[in-house]
Amino acid sequence: MTHAPHDEPEHHPEHRPLPAWLRVTQGETRWASTLAVLTAVGLQWALPARLSIHPEWLLPALEIALMVALIAGNPVRIERASRLYRLAGLVLIACISAANGWSAVRLVVGLVRGQEGADAAALLVTGGGIWLTNVIVFALWYWEWDRGGPVARMQATRTFPDFLFPQMQSPELAPPHWEPAFPDYLYLSFTNATAFSPTDVMPLNRWAKMLMMLQSAVSLLTVVLVVARAVNILK
């Protein structure tokens, strides 16, 4: 007498839970982006006065005020859907970008004219501070614009991503609760600034490609000029 084989449970992709980045979830915690902003403000504050927008206290004070307002609106998790708060976040990133862009331009112009770089160590510290702030700035832009920003990602209002992370391509390699957060965009910005090209995160939209191209160009120009000048001084 033969027995019919028992049906064994099959694990099909459609039986897996929907990835977190495709469904409504909790808001992202505030601490990572806040720490990044405070680091950028501190780096800008430490720059020589000749490379800063005057009065030197104006932009840092405005950035801190905007940061305090954003924390007051979303103290623990970024969950409040408000045009005003989103605008404040964009203005904050724009202020940091403007200050760092001004410092980078002043540094490059000074290097070209031979007015910067009397001391190699000071030049490397200054250039390194501008470069690191540039990494933070672009990480904030990527984080704020990808799929409409952190609140829109929490609400899953947009299906198609602007940046394709490895966990999106291979969801079986990530837990169901994984979704991109600020540290992921910081890693994206750092690798783009060092490799001058995408690594494991691919830009999908044109704005993402153009922004990454701009970051690579700024990073390359800063690194080449600063390092070349420092090596020349050391010789």
Short mmCIF file of the C-alpha atoms (twelve columns), coordinates in Angstrom:
data_MODEL
# 
_entry.id   MODEL 
# 
loop_
_atom_site.group_PDB 
_atom_site.id 
_atom_site.type_symbol 
_atom_site.label_atom_id 
_atom_site.label_alt_id 
_atom_site.label_comp_id 
_atom_site.label_asym_id 
_atom_site.label_seq_id 
_atom_site.Cartn_x 
_atom_site.Cartn_y 
_atom_site.Cartn_z 
_atom_site.pdbx_PDB_model_num 
ATOM 1   C CA . MET A 1   0.000  0.000  0.000   1 
ATOM 2   C CA . THR A 2   1.501  3.284  -1.027  1 
ATOM 3   C CA . HIS A 3   0.956  6.564  0.708   1 
ATOM 4   C CA . ALA A 4   0.542  9.796  -1.081  1 
ATOM 5   C CA . PRO A 5   3.460  12.141 -0.338  1 
ATOM 6   C CA . HIS A 6   2.696  14.914 2.084   1 
ATOM 7   C CA . ASP A 7   2.890  18.388 0.680   1 
ATOM 8   C CA . GLU A 8   5.874  20.176 2.127   1 
ATOM 9   C CA . PRO A 9   5.656  23.920 2.733   1 
ATOM 10  C CA . GLU A 10  7.300  25.877 -0.014  1 
ATOM 11  C CA . HIS A 11  8.994  29.174 0.519   1 
ATOM 12  C CA . HIS A 12  8.061  31.398 -2.330  1 
ATOM 13  C CA . PRO A 13  9.134  35.024 -2.633  1 
ATOM 14  C CA . GLU A 14  5.504  36.090 -2.551  1 
ATOM 15  C CA . HIS A 15  5.167  34.592 0.952   1 
ATOM 16  C CA . ARG A 16  7.817  36.878 2.390   1 
ATOM 17  C CA . PRO A 17  6.599  39.937 4.293   1 
ATOM 18  C CA . LEU A 18  6.601  43.165 2.351   1 
ATOM 19  C CA . PRO A 19  9.923  45.003 2.866   1 
ATOM 20  C CA . ALA A 20  9.720  47.941 5.247   1 
ATOM 21  C CA . TRP A 21  10.775 50.435 2.596   1 
ATOM 22  C CA . LEU A 22  7.592  49.577 0.643   1 
ATOM 23  C CA . ARG A 23  5.124  49.893 3.529   1 
ATOM 24  C CA . VAL A 24  4.119  52.362 6.236   1 
ATOM 25  C CA . THR A 25  6.529  52.222 9.172   1 
ATOM 26  C CA . GLN A 26  7.669  54.224 12.169  1 
ATOM 27  C CA . GLY A 27  9.521  57.451 11.562  1 
ATOM 28  C CA . GLU A 28  13.304 57.475 11.503  1 
ATOM 29  C CA . THR A 29  15.075 58.388 14.727  1 
ATOM 30  C CA . ARG A 30  16.378 61.943 14.936  1 
ATOM 31  C CA . TRP A 31  19.807 61.407 16.522  1 
ATOM 32  C CA . ALA A 32  21.917 60.494 13.443  1 
ATOM 33  C CA . SER A 33  20.969 63.474 11.274  1 
ATOM 34  C CA . THR A 34  21.173 65.830 14.268  1 
ATOM 35  C CA . LEU A 35  24.688 64.661 15.101  1 
ATOM 36  C CA . ALA A 36  25.710 65.132 11.452  1 
ATOM 37  C CA . VAL A 37  24.358 68.698 11.374  1 
ATOM 38  C CA . LEU A 38  26.092 69.600 14.645  1 
ATOM 39  C CA . THR A 39  29.351 68.161 13.298  1 
ATOM 40  C CA . ALA A 40  29.047 70.237 10.122  1 
ATOM 41  C CA . VAL A 41  28.336 73.411 12.116  1 
ATOM 42  C CA . GLY A 42  31.329 72.710 14.367  1 
ATOM 43  C CA . LEU A 43  33.617 72.170 11.374  1 
ATOM 44  C CA . GLN A 44  32.453 75.419 9.806   1 
ATOM 45  C CA . TRP A 45  32.959 77.281 13.062  1 
ATOM 46  C CA . ALA A 46  36.549 76.009 13.269  1 
ATOM 47  C CA . LEU A 47  37.515 77.312 9.804   1 
ATOM 48  C CA . PRO A 48  39.775 80.363 9.497   1 
ATOM 49  C CA . ALA A 49  37.865 83.651 9.393   1 
ATOM 50  C CA . ARG A 50  39.113 84.441 5.879   1 
ATOM 51  C CA . LEU A 51  37.250 81.373 4.535   1 
ATOM 52  C CA . SER A 52  33.937 82.085 6.284   1 
ATOM 53  C CA . ILE A 53  30.942 84.200 5.341   1 
ATOM 54  C CA . HIS A 54  30.873 87.352 7.487   1 
ATOM 55  C CA . PRO A 55  29.690 87.935 10.076  1 
ATOM 56  C CA . GLU A 56  31.094 84.555 11.079  1 
ATOM 57  C CA . TRP A 57  28.390 83.849 13.658  1 
ATOM 58  C CA . LEU A 58  25.415 84.489 11.360  1 
ATOM 59  C CA . LEU A 59  25.063 81.208 9.449   1 
ATOM 60  C CA . PRO A 60  26.038 78.930 12.370  1 
ATOM 61  C CA . ALA A 61  23.490 80.719 14.579  1 
ATOM 62  C CA . LEU A 62  20.795 80.362 11.921  1 
ATOM 63  C CA . GLU A 63  21.639 76.686 11.436  1 
ATOM 64  C CA . ILE A 64  21.426 75.987 15.162  1 
ATOM 65  C CA . ALA A 65  18.103 77.857 15.405  1 
ATOM 66  C CA . LEU A 66  16.633 75.820 12.547  1 
ATOM 67  C CA . MET A 67  17.960 72.623 14.102  1 
ATOM 68  C CA . VAL A 68  16.307 73.463 17.431  1 
ATOM 69  C CA . ALA A 69  13.000 74.144 15.653  1 
ATOM 70  C CA . LEU A 70  13.186 70.812 13.837  1 
ATOM 71  C CA . ILE A 71  13.965 68.934 17.050  1 
ATOM 72  C CA . ALA A 72  11.053 70.654 18.791  1 
ATOM 73  C CA . GLY A 73  8.708  69.487 16.034  1 
ATOM 74  C CA . ASN A 74  10.050 65.923 15.935  1 
ATOM 75  C CA . PRO A 75  12.060 65.371 19.127  1 
ATOM 76  C CA . VAL A 76  12.553 61.585 18.920  1 
ATOM 77  C CA . ARG A 77  11.322 60.336 15.545  1 
ATOM 78  C CA . ILE A 78  10.806 62.246 12.289  1 
ATOM 79  C CA . GLU A 79  7.110  61.631 11.831  1 
ATOM 80  C CA . ARG A 80  5.292  64.965 11.528  1 
ATOM 81  C CA . ALA A 81  4.154  65.611 7.962   1 
ATOM 82  C CA . SER A 82  4.404  69.393 7.662   1 
ATOM 83  C CA . ARG A 83  5.410  71.576 4.747   1 
ATOM 84  C CA . LEU A 84  6.797  74.116 7.200   1 
ATOM 85  C CA . TYR A 85  9.094  71.594 8.868   1 
ATOM 86  C CA . ARG A 86  10.197 70.197 5.529   1 
ATOM 87  C CA . LEU A 87  10.957 73.722 4.304   1 
ATOM 88  C CA . ALA A 88  12.927 74.407 7.477   1 
ATOM 89  C CA . GLY A 89  14.944 71.247 6.892   1 
ATOM 90  C CA . LEU A 90  15.711 72.219 3.301   1 
ATOM 91  C CA . VAL A 91  16.698 75.745 4.345   1 
ATOM 92  C CA . LEU A 92  18.990 74.286 7.004   1 
ATOM 93  C CA . ILE A 93  20.780 72.089 4.471   1 
ATOM 94  C CA . ALA A 94  20.946 75.012 2.024   1 
ATOM 95  C CA . CYS A 95  22.611 77.199 4.679   1 
ATOM 96  C CA . ILE A 96  25.230 74.562 5.428   1 
ATOM 97  C CA . SER A 97  25.775 74.054 1.689   1 
ATOM 98  C CA . ALA A 98  26.172 77.790 1.052   1 
ATOM 99  C CA . ALA A 99  28.650 78.224 3.890   1 
ATOM 100 C CA . ASN A 100 30.743 75.236 2.856   1 
ATOM 101 C CA . GLY A 101 30.557 76.151 -0.828  1 
ATOM 102 C CA . TRP A 102 31.815 79.643 -0.032  1 
ATOM 103 C CA . SER A 103 34.681 78.215 2.035   1 
ATOM 104 C CA . ALA A 104 35.612 75.744 -0.709  1 
ATOM 105 C CA . VAL A 105 35.627 78.457 -3.371  1 
ATOM 106 C CA . ARG A 106 37.708 80.792 -1.197  1 
ATOM 107 C CA . LEU A 107 40.176 77.998 -0.508  1 
ATOM 108 C CA . VAL A 108 40.496 77.027 -4.182  1 
ATOM 109 C CA . VAL A 109 40.925 80.662 -5.276  1 
ATOM 110 C CA . GLY A 110 43.542 81.189 -2.575  1 
ATOM 111 C CA . LEU A 111 45.444 78.092 -3.669  1 
ATOM 112 C CA . VAL A 112 45.379 79.103 -7.326  1 
ATOM 113 C CA . ARG A 113 46.625 82.607 -6.481  1 
ATOM 114 C CA . GLY A 114 49.241 81.301 -4.053  1 
ATOM 115 C CA . GLN A 115 47.620 83.056 -1.082  1 
ATOM 116 C CA . GLU A 116 46.807 79.859 0.833   1 
ATOM 117 C CA . GLY A 117 48.957 77.050 2.096   1 
ATOM 118 C CA . ALA A 118 51.907 78.611 3.914   1 
ATOM 119 C CA . ASP A 119 51.730 75.746 6.412   1 
ATOM 120 C CA . ALA A 120 51.107 72.228 5.084   1 
ATOM 121 C CA . ALA A 121 49.574 70.875 8.301   1 
ATOM 122 C CA . ALA A 122 47.128 73.775 8.643   1 
ATOM 123 C CA . LEU A 123 46.200 73.462 4.964   1 
ATOM 124 C CA . LEU A 124 45.466 69.740 5.284   1 
ATOM 125 C CA . VAL A 125 43.342 70.338 8.391   1 
ATOM 126 C CA . THR A 126 41.391 73.121 6.680   1 
ATOM 127 C CA . GLY A 127 40.933 71.173 3.457   1 
ATOM 128 C CA . GLY A 128 39.964 68.069 5.390   1 
ATOM 129 C CA . GLY A 129 37.324 70.005 7.322   1 
ATOM 130 C CA . ILE A 130 35.798 71.388 4.133   1 
ATOM 131 C CA . TRP A 131 35.888 67.947 2.496   1 
ATOM 132 C CA . LEU A 132 34.221 66.255 5.478   1 
ATOM 133 C CA . THR A 133 31.543 68.957 5.649   1 
ATOM 134 C CA . ASN A 134 30.952 68.391 1.943   1 
ATOM 135 C CA . VAL A 135 30.350 64.684 2.637   1 
ATOM 136 C CA . ILE A 136 27.806 65.548 5.347   1 
ATOM 137 C CA . VAL A 137 26.072 68.147 3.161   1 
ATOM 138 C CA . PHE A 138 25.513 65.778 0.252   1 
ATOM 139 C CA . ALA A 139 24.435 63.002 2.626   1 
ATOM 140 C CA . LEU A 140 21.754 65.383 3.946   1 
ATOM 141 C CA . TRP A 141 20.609 66.225 0.408   1 
ATOM 142 C CA . TYR A 142 20.397 62.564 -0.582  1 
ATOM 143 C CA . TRP A 143 18.517 61.749 2.624   1 
ATOM 144 C CA . GLU A 144 16.110 64.670 2.271   1 
ATOM 145 C CA . TRP A 145 15.268 64.122 -1.419  1 
ATOM 146 C CA . ASP A 146 15.192 60.352 -1.846  1 
ATOM 147 C CA . ARG A 147 11.527 59.347 -2.344  1 
ATOM 148 C CA . GLY A 148 10.370 62.678 -0.955  1 
ATOM 149 C CA . GLY A 149 12.300 62.697 2.309   1 
ATOM 150 C CA . PRO A 150 12.154 60.759 5.598   1 
ATOM 151 C CA . VAL A 151 8.471  61.463 6.316   1 
ATOM 152 C CA . ALA A 152 7.368  60.468 2.805   1 
ATOM 153 C CA . ARG A 153 9.459  57.291 3.054   1 
ATOM 154 C CA . MET A 154 7.828  56.499 6.395   1 
ATOM 155 C CA . GLN A 155 4.397  56.860 4.799   1 
ATOM 156 C CA . ALA A 156 5.476  54.877 1.684   1 
ATOM 157 C CA . THR A 157 3.894  57.494 -0.584  1 
ATOM 158 C CA . ARG A 158 6.329  56.779 -3.428  1 
ATOM 159 C CA . THR A 159 6.961  53.289 -4.736  1 
ATOM 160 C CA . PHE A 160 9.952  53.922 -6.966  1 
ATOM 161 C CA . PRO A 161 13.226 54.787 -5.215  1 
ATOM 162 C CA . ASP A 162 15.694 57.439 -6.358  1 
ATOM 163 C CA . PHE A 163 18.602 55.401 -4.967  1 
ATOM 164 C CA . LEU A 164 18.788 51.624 -5.291  1 
ATOM 165 C CA . PHE A 165 20.354 50.059 -2.199  1 
ATOM 166 C CA . PRO A 166 21.592 46.436 -2.259  1 
ATOM 167 C CA . GLN A 167 18.889 45.400 0.236   1 
ATOM 168 C CA . MET A 168 16.252 46.519 -2.260  1 
ATOM 169 C CA . GLN A 169 17.695 44.307 -4.984  1 
ATOM 170 C CA . SER A 170 18.158 41.313 -2.691  1 
ATOM 171 C CA . PRO A 171 15.542 41.545 0.074   1 
ATOM 172 C CA . GLU A 172 16.388 38.033 1.262   1 
ATOM 173 C CA . LEU A 173 19.720 39.406 2.523   1 
ATOM 174 C CA . ALA A 174 18.066 41.955 4.827   1 
ATOM 175 C CA . PRO A 175 15.544 41.653 7.667   1 
ATOM 176 C CA . PRO A 176 11.954 42.650 6.819   1 
ATOM 177 C CA . HIS A 177 12.228 45.792 8.968   1 
ATOM 178 C CA . TRP A 178 15.207 47.204 7.010   1 
ATOM 179 C CA . GLU A 179 14.759 50.548 5.267   1 
ATOM 180 C CA . PRO A 180 17.295 53.241 4.363   1 
ATOM 181 C CA . ALA A 181 18.138 55.695 7.140   1 
ATOM 182 C CA . PHE A 182 20.556 58.603 7.413   1 
ATOM 183 C CA . PRO A 183 23.675 56.432 8.061   1 
ATOM 184 C CA . ASP A 184 23.012 54.681 4.739   1 
ATOM 185 C CA . TYR A 185 22.992 58.011 2.897   1 
ATOM 186 C CA . LEU A 186 26.117 59.119 4.782   1 
ATOM 187 C CA . TYR A 187 27.862 55.966 3.570   1 
ATOM 188 C CA . LEU A 188 26.653 56.684 0.034   1 
ATOM 189 C CA . SER A 189 28.048 60.218 0.225   1 
ATOM 190 C CA . PHE A 190 31.391 59.096 1.667   1 
ATOM 191 C CA . THR A 191 31.989 56.398 -0.931  1 
ATOM 192 C CA . ASN A 192 31.020 58.773 -3.748  1 
ATOM 193 C CA . ALA A 193 33.453 61.383 -2.397  1 
ATOM 194 C CA . THR A 194 36.325 58.882 -2.214  1 
ATOM 195 C CA . ALA A 195 35.720 56.674 -5.253  1 
ATOM 196 C CA . PHE A 196 34.365 59.565 -7.407  1 
ATOM 197 C CA . SER A 197 31.704 57.152 -8.699  1 
ATOM 198 C CA . PRO A 198 28.817 55.007 -7.433  1 
ATOM 199 C CA . THR A 199 29.848 51.907 -5.518  1 
ATOM 200 C CA . ASP A 200 27.056 49.651 -4.243  1 
ATOM 201 C CA . VAL A 201 24.228 52.248 -4.255  1 
ATOM 202 C CA . MET A 202 23.001 53.197 -7.701  1 
ATOM 203 C CA . PRO A 203 21.326 56.512 -8.576  1 
ATOM 204 C CA . LEU A 204 18.183 55.925 -10.631 1 
ATOM 205 C CA . ASN A 205 16.790 59.395 -11.304 1 
ATOM 206 C CA . ARG A 206 18.538 62.134 -13.250 1 
ATOM 207 C CA . TRP A 207 18.623 64.525 -10.291 1 
ATOM 208 C CA . ALA A 208 20.379 61.849 -8.221  1 
ATOM 209 C CA . LYS A 209 22.948 61.267 -10.958 1 
ATOM 210 C CA . MET A 210 23.606 64.987 -11.380 1 
ATOM 211 C CA . LEU A 211 23.931 65.530 -7.639  1 
ATOM 212 C CA . MET A 212 26.389 62.659 -7.308  1 
ATOM 213 C CA . MET A 213 28.356 63.986 -10.266 1 
ATOM 214 C CA . LEU A 214 28.522 67.432 -8.641  1 
ATOM 215 C CA . GLN A 215 29.732 65.954 -5.368  1 
ATOM 216 C CA . SER A 216 32.445 63.945 -7.114  1 
ATOM 217 C CA . ALA A 217 33.633 67.043 -8.982  1 
ATOM 218 C CA . VAL A 218 33.795 69.174 -5.817  1 
ATOM 219 C CA . SER A 219 35.535 66.418 -3.872  1 
ATOM 220 C CA . LEU A 220 38.052 65.747 -6.626  1 
ATOM 221 C CA . LEU A 221 38.900 69.435 -7.050  1 
ATOM 222 C CA . THR A 222 39.333 69.961 -3.313  1 
ATOM 223 C CA . VAL A 223 41.454 66.881 -2.759  1 
ATOM 224 C CA . VAL A 224 43.699 67.404 -5.782  1 
ATOM 225 C CA . LEU A 225 44.442 71.073 -5.077  1 
ATOM 226 C CA . VAL A 226 44.900 70.709 -1.319  1 
ATOM 227 C CA . VAL A 227 47.084 67.610 -1.491  1 
ATOM 228 C CA . ALA A 228 49.140 68.975 -4.397  1 
ATOM 229 C CA . ARG A 229 49.785 72.230 -2.547  1 
ATOM 230 C CA . ALA A 230 50.638 70.420 0.697   1 
ATOM 231 C CA . VAL A 231 53.100 68.111 -1.077  1 
ATOM 232 C CA . ASN A 232 54.678 71.115 -2.761  1 
ATOM 233 C CA . ILE A 233 55.132 72.845 0.607   1 
ATOM 234 C CA . LEU A 234 56.646 69.743 2.203   1 
ATOM 235 C CA . LYS A 235 59.174 69.496 -0.632  1 
# 
